[in-house]
Coordinates of N, CA and C in Angstrom, one line a residue:
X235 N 0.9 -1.2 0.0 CA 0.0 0.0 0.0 C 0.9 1.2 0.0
X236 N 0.8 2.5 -1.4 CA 1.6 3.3 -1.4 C 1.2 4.6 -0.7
X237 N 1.6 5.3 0.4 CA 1.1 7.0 0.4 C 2.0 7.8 0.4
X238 N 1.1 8.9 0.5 CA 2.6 9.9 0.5 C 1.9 10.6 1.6
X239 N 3.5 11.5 2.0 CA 3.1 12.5 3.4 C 4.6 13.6 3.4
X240 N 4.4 13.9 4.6 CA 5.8 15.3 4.8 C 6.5 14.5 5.9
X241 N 8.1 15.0 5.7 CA 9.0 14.7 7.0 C 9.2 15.6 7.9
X242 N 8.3 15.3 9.1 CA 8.4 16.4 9.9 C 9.8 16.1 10.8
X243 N 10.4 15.3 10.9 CA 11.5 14.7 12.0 C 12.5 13.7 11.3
X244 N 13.9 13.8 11.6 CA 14.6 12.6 11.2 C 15.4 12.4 12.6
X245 N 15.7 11.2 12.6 CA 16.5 11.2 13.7 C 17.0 8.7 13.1
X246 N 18.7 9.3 13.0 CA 19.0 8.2 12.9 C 18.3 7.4 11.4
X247 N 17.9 6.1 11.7 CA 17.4 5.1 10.1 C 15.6 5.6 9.8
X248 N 15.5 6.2 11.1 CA 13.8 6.7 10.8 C 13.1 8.2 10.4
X249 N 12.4 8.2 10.1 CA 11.4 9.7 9.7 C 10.2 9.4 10.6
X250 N 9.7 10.7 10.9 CA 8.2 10.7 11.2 C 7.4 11.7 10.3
X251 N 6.7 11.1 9.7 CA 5.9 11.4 7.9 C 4.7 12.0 8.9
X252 N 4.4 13.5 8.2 CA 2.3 13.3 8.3 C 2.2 13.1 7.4
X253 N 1.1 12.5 7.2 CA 0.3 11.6 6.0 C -1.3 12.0 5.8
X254 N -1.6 12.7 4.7 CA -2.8 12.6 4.2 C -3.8 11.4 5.0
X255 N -4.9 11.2 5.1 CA -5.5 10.4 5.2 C -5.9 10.2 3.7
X256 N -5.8 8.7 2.9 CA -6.2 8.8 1.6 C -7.6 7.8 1.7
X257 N -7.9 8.3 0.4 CA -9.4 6.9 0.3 C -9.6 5.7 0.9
X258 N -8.0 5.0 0.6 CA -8.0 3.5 1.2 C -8.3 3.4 2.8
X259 N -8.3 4.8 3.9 CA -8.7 4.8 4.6 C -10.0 5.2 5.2
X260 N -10.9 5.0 4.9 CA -11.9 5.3 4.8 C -12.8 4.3 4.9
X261 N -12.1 2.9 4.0 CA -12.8 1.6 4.9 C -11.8 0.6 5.3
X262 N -10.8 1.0 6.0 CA -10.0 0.7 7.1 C -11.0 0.5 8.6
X263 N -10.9 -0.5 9.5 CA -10.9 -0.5 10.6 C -10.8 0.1 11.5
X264 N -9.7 0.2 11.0 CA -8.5 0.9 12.2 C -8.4 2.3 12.1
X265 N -9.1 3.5 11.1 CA -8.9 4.5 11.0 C -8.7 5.4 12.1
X266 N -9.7 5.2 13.2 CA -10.1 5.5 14.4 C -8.8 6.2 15.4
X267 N -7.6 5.0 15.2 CA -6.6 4.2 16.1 C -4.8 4.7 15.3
X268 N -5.4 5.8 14.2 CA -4.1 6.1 13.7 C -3.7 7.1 14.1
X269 N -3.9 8.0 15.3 CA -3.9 9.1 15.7 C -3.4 10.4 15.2
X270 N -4.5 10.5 14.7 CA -4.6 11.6 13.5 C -4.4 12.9 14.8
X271 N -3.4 13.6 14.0 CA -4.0 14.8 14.4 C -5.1 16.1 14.0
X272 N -5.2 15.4 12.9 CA -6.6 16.5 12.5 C -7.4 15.3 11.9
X273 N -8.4 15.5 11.2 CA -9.8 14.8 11.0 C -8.9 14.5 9.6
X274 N -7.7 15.3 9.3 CA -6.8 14.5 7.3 C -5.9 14.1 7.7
X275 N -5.3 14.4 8.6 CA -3.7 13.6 8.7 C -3.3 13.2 10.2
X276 N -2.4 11.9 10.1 CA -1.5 11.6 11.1 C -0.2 11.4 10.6
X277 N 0.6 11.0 12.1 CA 2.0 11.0 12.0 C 2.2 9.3 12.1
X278 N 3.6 9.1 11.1 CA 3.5 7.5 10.9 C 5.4 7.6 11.2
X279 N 6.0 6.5 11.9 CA 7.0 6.3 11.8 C 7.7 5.5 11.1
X280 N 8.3 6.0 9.8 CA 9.2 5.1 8.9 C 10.7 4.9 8.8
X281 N 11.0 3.8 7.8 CA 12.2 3.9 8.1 C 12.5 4.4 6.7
X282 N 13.5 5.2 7.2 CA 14.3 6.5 6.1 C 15.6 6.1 5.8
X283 N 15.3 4.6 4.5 CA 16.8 4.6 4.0 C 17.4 5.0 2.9
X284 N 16.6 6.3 2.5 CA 17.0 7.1 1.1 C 17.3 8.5 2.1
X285 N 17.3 8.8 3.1 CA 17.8 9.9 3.9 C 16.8 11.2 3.7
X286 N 15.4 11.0 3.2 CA 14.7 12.1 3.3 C 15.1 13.3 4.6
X287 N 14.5 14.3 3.8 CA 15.0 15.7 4.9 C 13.4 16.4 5.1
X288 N 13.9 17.0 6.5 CA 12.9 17.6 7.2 C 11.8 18.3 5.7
X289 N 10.9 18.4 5.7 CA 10.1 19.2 4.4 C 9.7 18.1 3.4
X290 N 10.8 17.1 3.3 CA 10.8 16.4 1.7 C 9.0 15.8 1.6
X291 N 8.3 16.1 0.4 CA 7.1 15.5 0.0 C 7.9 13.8 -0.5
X292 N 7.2 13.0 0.3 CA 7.6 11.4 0.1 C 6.4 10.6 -0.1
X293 N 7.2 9.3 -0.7 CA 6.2 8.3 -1.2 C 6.8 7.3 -0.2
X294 N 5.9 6.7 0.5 CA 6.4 5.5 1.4 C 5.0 4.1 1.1
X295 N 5.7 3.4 1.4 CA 5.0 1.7 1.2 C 4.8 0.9 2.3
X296 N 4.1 0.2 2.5 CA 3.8 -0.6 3.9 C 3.5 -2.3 2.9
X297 N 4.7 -2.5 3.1 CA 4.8 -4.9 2.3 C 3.4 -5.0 2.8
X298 N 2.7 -5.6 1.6 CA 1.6 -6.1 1.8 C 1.3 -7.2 2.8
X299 N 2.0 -8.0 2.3 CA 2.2 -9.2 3.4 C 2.4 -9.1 4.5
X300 N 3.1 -8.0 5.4 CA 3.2 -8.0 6.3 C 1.8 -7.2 7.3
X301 N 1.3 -6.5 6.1 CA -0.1 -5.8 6.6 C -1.4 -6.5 6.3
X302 N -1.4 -7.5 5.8 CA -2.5 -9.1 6.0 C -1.9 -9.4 7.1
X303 N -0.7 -10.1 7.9 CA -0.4 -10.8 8.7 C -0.7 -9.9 9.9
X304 N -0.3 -9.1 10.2 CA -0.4 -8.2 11.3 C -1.6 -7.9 11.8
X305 N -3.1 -7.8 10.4 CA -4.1 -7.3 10.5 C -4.4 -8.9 10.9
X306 N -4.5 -10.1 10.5 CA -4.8 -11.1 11.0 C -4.8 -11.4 12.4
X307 N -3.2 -10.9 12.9 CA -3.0 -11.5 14.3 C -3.7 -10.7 15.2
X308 N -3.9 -8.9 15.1 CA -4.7 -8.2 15.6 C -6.2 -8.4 15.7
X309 N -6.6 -9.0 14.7 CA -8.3 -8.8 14.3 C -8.8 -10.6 15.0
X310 N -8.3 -11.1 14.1 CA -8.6 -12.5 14.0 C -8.5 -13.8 15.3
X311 N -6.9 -13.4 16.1 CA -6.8 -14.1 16.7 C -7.8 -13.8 18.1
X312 N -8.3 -13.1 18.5 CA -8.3 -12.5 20.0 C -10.1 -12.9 19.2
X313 N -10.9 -13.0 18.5 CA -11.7 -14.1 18.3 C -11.8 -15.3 18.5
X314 N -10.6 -16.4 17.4 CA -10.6 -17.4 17.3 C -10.3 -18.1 19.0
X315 N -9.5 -17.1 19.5 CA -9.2 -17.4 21.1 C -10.4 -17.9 22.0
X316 N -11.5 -16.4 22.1 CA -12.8 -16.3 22.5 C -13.6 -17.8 22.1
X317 N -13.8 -18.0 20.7 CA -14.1 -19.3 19.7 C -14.1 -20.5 20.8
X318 N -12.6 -20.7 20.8 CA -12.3 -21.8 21.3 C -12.3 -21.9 23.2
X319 N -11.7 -21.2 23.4 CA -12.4 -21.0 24.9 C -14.0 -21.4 25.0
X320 N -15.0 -20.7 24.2 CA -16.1 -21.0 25.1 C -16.3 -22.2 24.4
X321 N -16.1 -22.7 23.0 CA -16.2 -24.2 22.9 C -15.6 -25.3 24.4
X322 N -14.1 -24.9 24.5 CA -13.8 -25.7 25.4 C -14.2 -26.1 26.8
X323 N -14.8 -24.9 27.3 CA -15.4 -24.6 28.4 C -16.9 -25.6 28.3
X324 N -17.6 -25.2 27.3 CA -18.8 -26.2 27.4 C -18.5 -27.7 27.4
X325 N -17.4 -28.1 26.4 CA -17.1 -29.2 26.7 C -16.6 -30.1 28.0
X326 N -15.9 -28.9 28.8 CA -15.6 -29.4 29.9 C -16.5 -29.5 30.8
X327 N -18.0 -28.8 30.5 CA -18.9 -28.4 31.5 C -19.4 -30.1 31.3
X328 N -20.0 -30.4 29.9 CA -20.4 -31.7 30.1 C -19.8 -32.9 30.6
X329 N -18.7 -32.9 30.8 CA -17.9 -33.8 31.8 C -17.5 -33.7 33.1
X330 N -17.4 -32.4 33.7 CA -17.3 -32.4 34.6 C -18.2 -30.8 35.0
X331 N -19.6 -31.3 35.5 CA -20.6 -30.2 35.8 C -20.4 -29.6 37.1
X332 N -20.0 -28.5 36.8 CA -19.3 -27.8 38.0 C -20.1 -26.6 38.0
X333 N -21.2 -26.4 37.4 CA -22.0 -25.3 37.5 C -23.5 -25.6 37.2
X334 N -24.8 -25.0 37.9 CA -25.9 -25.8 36.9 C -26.3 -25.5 35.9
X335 N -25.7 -24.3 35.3 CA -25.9 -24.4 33.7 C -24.4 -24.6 32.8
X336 N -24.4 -25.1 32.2 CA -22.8 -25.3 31.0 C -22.6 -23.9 30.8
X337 N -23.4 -23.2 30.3 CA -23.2 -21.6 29.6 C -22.0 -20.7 30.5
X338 N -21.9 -21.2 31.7 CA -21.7 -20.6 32.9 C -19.9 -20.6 32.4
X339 N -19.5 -22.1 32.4 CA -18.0 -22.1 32.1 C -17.6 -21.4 31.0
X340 N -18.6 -22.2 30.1 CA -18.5 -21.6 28.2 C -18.2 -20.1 28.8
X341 N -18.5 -19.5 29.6 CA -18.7 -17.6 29.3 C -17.1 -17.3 29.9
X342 N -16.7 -18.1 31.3 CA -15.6 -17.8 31.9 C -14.4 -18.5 31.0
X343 N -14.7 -19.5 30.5 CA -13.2 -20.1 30.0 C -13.2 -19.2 27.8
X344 N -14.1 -18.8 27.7 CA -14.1 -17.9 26.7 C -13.2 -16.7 27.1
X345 N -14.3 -16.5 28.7 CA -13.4 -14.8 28.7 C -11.5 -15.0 29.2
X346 N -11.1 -15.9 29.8 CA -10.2 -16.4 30.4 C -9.2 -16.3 28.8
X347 N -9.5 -17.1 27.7 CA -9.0 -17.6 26.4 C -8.9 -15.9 25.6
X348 N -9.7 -15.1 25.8 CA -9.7 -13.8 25.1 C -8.8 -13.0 26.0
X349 N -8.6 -13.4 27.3 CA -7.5 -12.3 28.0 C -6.3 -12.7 27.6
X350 N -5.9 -14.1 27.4 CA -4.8 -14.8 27.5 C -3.9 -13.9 25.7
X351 N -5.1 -14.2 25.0 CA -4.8 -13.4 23.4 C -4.4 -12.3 23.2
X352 N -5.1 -11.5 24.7 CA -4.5 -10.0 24.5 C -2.9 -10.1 25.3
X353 N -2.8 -10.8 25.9 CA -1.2 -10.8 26.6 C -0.3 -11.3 25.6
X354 N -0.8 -11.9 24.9 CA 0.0 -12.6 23.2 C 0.2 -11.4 23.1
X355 N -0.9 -10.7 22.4 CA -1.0 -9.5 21.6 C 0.3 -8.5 22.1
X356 N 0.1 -8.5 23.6 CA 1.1 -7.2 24.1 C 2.4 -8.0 23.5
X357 N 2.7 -9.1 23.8 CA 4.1 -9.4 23.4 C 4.1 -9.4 21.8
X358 N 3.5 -9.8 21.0 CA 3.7 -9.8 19.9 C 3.8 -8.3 19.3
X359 N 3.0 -7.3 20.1 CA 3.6 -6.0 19.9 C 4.9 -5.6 19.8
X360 N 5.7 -5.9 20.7 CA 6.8 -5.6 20.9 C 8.0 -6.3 19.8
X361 N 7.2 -7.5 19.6 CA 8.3 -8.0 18.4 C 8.0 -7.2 16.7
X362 N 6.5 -7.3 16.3 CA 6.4 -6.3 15.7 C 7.2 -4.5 15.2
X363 N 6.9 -4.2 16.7 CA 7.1 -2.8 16.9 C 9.2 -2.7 16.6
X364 N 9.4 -3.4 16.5 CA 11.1 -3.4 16.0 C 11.4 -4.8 14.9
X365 N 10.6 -4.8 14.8 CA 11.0 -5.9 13.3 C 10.4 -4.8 12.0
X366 N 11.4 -4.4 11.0 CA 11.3 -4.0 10.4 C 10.4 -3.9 8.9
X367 N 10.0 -5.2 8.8 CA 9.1 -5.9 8.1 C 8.1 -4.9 8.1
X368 N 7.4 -4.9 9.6 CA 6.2 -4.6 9.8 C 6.4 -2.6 9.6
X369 N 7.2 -2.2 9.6 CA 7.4 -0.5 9.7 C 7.6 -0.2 8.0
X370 N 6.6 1.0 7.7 CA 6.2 1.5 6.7 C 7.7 1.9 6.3
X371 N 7.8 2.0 4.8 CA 9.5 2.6 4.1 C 9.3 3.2 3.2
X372 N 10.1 4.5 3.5 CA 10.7 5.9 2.3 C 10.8 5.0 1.1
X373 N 10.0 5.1 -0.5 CA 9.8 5.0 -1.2 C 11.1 5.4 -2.1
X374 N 10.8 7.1 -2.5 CA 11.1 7.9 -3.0 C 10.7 9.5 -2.4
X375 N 12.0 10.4 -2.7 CA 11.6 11.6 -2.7 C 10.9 12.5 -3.9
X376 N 9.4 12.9 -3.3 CA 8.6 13.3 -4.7 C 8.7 14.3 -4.7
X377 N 9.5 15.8 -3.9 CA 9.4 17.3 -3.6 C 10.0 17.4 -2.5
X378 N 11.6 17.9 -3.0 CA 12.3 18.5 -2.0 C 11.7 20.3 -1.5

């Protein structure tokens, strides 16, 4: 996915771009969560290995692949977690009835299986957040 934005910051192998909001966000998810500072643009941190300068109009790219995978592990897993927890839970209710309705575990070992996805989540942030894969990259300079 290509956008363009301004370098407001360099520091070291990174830039911090504002960026248009473009069409493609618009039915984005996540638009909400990009912290825009106005209602058109936010600030994105890239990596700047063409050495863009404070001002430069740039074109940066975010690997597709790695923005299916990411949106997967974000969106998808902390469901399939919930999924399986409350399946598991009912199953365990029918063998060992520890409550007098089943629904009872199903609700706790769901919510137990969705907390556990968000403590994934926190760590898998952190590997993300410095794996370079996942961090948008200076394209080209379109206007110094």
């Amino acid at each position: 996915m290509r956008e363009e934005g301004v370098v407001i910051d360099t520091y070291g192998e990174f830039a911090k771009v504002e960026a248009r909001r473009s069409a493609s966000c618009e039915g984005c998810a996540s638009k909400d969560t990009c912290k825009p500072n106005s209602n058109t643009s936010m600030i994105i941190e890239v990596i700047n290995p063409i050495n863009a300068r404070v001002g430069d109009r740039i074109c940066f790219e975010v690997e597709a692949g790695a923005l299916l995978k990411s949106t997967f592990v974000i969106y998808l897993m902390p469901v399939i977690f919930l999924l399986i927890g409350a399946w598991a839970g009912g199953e365990i209710s029918k063998i060992y009835p520890l409550f007098k309705r089943e629904e009872i575990l199903s609700v706790i070992s769901g919510s137990l299986f969705f907390l556990v996805s968000v403590f994934i989540l926190i760590s898998l942030n952190r590997y993300f957040s410095k794996n370079k894969r996942y961090k948008p990259m200076i394209k080209e300079i379109l206007q110094n």
